Coordinates of C-alpha atoms in Angstrom, one line a residue:
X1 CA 81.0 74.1 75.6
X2 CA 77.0 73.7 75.2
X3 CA 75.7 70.7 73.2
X4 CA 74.3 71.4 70.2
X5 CA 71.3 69.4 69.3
X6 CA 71.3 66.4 66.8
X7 CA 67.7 65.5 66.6
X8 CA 68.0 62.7 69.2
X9 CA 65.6 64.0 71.6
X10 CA 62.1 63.3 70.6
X11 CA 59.8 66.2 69.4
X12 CA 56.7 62.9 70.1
X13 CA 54.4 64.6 72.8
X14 CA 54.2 63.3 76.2
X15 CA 50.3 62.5 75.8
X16 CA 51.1 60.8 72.7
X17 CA 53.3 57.9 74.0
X18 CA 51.0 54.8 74.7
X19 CA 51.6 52.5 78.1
X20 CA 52.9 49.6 77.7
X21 CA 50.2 47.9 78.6
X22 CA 47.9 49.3 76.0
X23 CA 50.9 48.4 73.3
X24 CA 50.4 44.9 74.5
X25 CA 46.6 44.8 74.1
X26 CA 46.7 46.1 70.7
X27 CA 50.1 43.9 69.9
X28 CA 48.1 40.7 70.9
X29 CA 44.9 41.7 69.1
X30 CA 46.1 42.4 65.9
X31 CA 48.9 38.5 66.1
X32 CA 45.5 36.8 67.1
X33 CA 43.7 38.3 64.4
X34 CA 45.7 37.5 61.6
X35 CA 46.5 34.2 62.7
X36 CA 42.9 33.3 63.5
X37 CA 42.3 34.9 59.9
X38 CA 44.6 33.1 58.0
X39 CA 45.6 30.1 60.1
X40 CA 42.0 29.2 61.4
X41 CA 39.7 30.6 58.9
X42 CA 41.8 30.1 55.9
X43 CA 41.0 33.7 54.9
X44 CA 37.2 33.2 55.2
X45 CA 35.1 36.0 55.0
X46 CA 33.3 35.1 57.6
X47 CA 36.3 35.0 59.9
X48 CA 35.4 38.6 60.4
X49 CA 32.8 37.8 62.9
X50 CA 35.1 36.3 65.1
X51 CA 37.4 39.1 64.8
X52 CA 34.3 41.6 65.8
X53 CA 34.0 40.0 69.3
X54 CA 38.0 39.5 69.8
X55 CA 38.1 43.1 69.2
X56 CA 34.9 43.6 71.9
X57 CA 37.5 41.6 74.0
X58 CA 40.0 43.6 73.7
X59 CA 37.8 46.5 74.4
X60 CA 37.0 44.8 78.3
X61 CA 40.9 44.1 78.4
X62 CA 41.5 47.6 77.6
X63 CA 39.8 48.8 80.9
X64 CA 41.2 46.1 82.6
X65 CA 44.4 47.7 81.8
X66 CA 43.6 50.9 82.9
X67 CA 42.3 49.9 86.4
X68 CA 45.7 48.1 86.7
X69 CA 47.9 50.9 85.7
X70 CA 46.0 53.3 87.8
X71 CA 44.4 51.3 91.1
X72 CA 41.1 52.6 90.1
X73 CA 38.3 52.5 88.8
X74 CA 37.0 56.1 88.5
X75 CA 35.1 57.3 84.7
X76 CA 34.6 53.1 84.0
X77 CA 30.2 52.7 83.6
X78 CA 29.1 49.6 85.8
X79 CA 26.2 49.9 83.8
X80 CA 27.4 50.0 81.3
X81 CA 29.4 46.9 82.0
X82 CA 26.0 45.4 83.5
X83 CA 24.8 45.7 80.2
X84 CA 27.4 44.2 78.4
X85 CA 27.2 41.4 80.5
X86 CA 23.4 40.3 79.9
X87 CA 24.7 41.1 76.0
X88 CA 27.2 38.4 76.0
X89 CA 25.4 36.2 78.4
X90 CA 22.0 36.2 75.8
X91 CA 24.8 35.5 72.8
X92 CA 26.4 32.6 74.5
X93 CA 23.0 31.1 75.2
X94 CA 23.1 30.1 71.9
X95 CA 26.7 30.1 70.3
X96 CA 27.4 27.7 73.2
X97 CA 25.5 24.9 71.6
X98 CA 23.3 25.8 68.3
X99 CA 25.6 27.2 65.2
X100 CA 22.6 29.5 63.4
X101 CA 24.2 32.9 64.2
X102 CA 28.7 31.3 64.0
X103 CA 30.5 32.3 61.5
X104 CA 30.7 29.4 59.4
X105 CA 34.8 29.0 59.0
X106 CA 36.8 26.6 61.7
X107 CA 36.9 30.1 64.2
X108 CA 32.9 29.3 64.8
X109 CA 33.5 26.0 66.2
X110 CA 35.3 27.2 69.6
X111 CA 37.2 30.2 69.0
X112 CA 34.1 33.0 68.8
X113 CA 32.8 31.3 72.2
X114 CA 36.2 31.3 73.9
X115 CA 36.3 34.7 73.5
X116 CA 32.8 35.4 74.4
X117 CA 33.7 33.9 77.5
X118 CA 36.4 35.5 78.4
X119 CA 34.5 38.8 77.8
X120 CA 32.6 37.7 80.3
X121 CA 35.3 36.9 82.8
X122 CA 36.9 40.6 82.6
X123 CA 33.6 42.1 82.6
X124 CA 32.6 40.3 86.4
X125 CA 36.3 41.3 87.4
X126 CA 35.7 44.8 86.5
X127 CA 32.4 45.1 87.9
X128 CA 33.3 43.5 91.0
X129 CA 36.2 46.3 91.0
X130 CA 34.1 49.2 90.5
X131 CA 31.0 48.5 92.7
X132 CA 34.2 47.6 96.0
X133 CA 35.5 50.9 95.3
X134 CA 32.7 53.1 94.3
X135 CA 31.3 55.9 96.4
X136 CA 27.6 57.5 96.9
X137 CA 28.9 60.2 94.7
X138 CA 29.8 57.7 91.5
X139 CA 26.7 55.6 92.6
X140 CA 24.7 58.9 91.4
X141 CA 26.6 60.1 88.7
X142 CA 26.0 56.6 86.9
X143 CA 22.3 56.6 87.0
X144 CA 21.5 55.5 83.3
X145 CA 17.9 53.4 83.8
X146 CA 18.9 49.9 82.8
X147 CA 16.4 47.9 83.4
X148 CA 14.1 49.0 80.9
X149 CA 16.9 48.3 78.2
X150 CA 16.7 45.0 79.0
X151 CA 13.3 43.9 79.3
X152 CA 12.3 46.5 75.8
X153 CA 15.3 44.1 74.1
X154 CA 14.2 40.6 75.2
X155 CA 10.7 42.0 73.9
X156 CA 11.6 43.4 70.9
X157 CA 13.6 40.4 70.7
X158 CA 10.6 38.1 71.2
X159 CA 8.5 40.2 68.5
X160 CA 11.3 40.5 66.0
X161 CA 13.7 37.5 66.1
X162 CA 14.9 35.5 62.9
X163 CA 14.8 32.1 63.2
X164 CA 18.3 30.6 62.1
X165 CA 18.7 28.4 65.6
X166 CA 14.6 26.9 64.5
X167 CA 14.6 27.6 69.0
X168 CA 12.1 30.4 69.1
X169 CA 13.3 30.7 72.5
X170 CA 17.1 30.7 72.2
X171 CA 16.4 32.4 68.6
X172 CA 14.5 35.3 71.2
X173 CA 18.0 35.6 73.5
X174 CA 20.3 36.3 70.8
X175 CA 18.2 39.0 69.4
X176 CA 17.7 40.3 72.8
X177 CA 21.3 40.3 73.1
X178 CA 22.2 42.2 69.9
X179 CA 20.3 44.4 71.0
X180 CA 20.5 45.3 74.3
X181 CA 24.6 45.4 72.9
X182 CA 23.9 48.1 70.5
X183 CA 22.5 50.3 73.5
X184 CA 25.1 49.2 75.9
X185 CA 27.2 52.1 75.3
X186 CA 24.9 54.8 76.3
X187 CA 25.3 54.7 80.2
X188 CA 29.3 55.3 79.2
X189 CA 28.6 58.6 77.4
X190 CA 25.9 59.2 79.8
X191 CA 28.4 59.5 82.7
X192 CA 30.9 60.6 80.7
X193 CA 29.0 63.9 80.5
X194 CA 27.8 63.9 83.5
X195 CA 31.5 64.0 84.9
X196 CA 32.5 66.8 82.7
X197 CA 32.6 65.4 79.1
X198 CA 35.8 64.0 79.4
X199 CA 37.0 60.5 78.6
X200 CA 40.4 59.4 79.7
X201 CA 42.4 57.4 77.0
X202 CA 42.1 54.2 78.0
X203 CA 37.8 54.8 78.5
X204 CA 38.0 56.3 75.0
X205 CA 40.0 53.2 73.3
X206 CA 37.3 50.7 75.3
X207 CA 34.6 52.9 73.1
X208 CA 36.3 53.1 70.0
X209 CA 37.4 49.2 69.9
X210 CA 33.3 48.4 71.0
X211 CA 32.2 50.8 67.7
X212 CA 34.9 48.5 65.5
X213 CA 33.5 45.2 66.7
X214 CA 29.8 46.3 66.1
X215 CA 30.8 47.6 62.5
X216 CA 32.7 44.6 61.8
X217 CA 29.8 42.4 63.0
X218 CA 27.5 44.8 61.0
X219 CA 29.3 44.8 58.0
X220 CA 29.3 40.7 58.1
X221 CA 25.2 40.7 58.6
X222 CA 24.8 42.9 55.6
X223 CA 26.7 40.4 53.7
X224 CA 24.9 37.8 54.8
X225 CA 21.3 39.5 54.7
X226 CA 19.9 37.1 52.4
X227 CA 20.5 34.1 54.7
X228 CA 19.0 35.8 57.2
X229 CA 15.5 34.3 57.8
X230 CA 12.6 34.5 60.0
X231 CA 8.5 33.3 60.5
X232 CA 7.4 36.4 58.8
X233 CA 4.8 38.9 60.9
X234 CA 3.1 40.1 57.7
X235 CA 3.0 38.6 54.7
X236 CA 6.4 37.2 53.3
X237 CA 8.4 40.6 54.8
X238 CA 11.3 39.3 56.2
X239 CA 11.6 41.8 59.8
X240 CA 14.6 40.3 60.9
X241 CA 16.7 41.5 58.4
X242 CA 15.9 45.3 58.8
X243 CA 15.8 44.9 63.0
X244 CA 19.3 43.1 63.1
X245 CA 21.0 45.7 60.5
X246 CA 19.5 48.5 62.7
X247 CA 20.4 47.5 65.9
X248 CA 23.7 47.5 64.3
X249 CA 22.9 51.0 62.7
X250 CA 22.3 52.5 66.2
X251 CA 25.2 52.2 68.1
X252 CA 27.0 53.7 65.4
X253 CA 25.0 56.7 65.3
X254 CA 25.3 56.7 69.0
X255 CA 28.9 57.3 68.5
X256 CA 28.6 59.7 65.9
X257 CA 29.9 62.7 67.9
X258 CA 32.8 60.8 70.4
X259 CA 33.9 59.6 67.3
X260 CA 34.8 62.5 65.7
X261 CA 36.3 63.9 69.3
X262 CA 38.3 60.4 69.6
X263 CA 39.8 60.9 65.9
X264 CA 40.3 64.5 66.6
X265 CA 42.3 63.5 69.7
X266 CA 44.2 60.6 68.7
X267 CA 45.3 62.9 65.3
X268 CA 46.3 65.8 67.2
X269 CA 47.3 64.8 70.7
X270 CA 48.6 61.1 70.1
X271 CA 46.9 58.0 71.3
X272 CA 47.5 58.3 74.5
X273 CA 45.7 61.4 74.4
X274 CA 42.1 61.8 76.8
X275 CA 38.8 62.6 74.4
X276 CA 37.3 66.0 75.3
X277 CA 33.5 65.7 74.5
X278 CA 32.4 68.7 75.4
X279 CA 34.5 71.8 74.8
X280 CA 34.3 74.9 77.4
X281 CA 32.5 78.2 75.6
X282 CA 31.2 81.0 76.8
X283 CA 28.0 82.1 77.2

């Protein structure tokens, strides 16, 4: 006699099921979040800074996850990663010590910073992961120059810095830092197409969780715009305001077109789904 079926088998796609690693990554960010919200902050606005680089933590831990479910580190950018790295190094420069750019809410005093640190923990694990295992052939495929991101930001970040630490020099680093962030995705995408256009999951969640953070964190600095201050260049124009809520601006256009191909995915495919970036046509 055949079964007849009651609905019990799942119609869910394959690609949409989620590992349970990733669960756990997103399960942990969101219980931190609230309580460091609620708990910590006491529902300060604010708080939301802190949440932006828990978020860019998660992103890092997101990878991590991947290279442990999979042994490798194939698709991740060490440039990428290299980038991050002076990003969060600048930022701690002054967080660490000097409170002009913390959130001002109890989750500034050592909670933003632990995170930051432990950004840069999974970031040196990953790197030292993917430059063991890497062959000539990745070594060329992720070729993004650099070196001239960095030493444009820490210029750009000597010209246009605001002054909320009153250290011109440590005031110079975090700016550099910001924005050498908001251009830290671009050797990502760049291998990303160079390798065919296509991000696996995991790669795509680490993008989409670093676009959160920088809105979050850019959605905080427009509230706070008219604290901002700065040593003006010309006259009374306050620079720092329009450079910080740029640099922000940038990334986000950056990601204008994988985030249309990482909703697209996740909506149709599940989120477990890989983000095609560029589709096959003919010619």
């Amino acid at each position: 006699m055949q079964s007849v079926s009651t609905g019990l088998k799942s119609k869910t796609p394959m690609g949409a099921m989620m590992p349970t690693g990733t669960m756990m990554a997103y399960v942990m960010f969101l219980s931190s979040a609230w309580l460091v919200y609620y708990f910590v902050a006491n529902g300060e606005f604010s708080a939301i800074l802190t949440i932006s680089v828990m978020l860019q933590c998660m992103s890092f831990a997101l990878l991590g996850v991947q290279v442990l479910l999979t042994g490798k580190s194939n698709g991740i950018s060490a440039r990428a990663l290299t980038l991050d790295a002076f990003a969060l190094c600048f930022r701690l420069s002054s967080t660490l010590w000097l409170n002009g750019y913390l959130p001002v809410d109890a989750s500034g005093d050592y909670i933003f910073q632990a995170f930051d640190l432990t950004s840069v923990v999974l970031v040196a694990l990953l790197l030292q992961k993917i430059l063991k295992d890497r062959s000539e052939e990745d070594t060329a495929q992720d070729s993004f120059p650099v070196f001239p991101v960095i030493v444009g930001s820490i210029l750009l970040g000597a010209l246009l810095h605001a002054d909320m630490n009153v250290r011109p020099i440590f005031d110079t680093l975090w700016m550099a830092g910001l924005f050498i962030s908001s251009l830290a995705v671009m050797p990502q995408l760049w291998l990303i197409y160079k390798t065919g256009g296509k991000a696996e999951a995991l790669t795509a969640h680490y993008i989409a969780a670093m676009a959160a953070s920088r809105a979050l964190s850019g959605v905080f600095m427009w509230y706070a715009r008219e604290d901002l201050t700065c040593v003006p260049l010309f006259g009374s124009f306050n620079h720092a305001v329009p450079a910080i809520l740029g640099a922000h601006a940038v990334q986000i256009l950056l990601l204008g077109d994988f985030g249309y191909a990482y909703v697209k995915a996740v909506m149709h495919k599940g989120l477990a789904s890989s983000v095609e970036l560029i589709q096959d046509c003919n010619v």
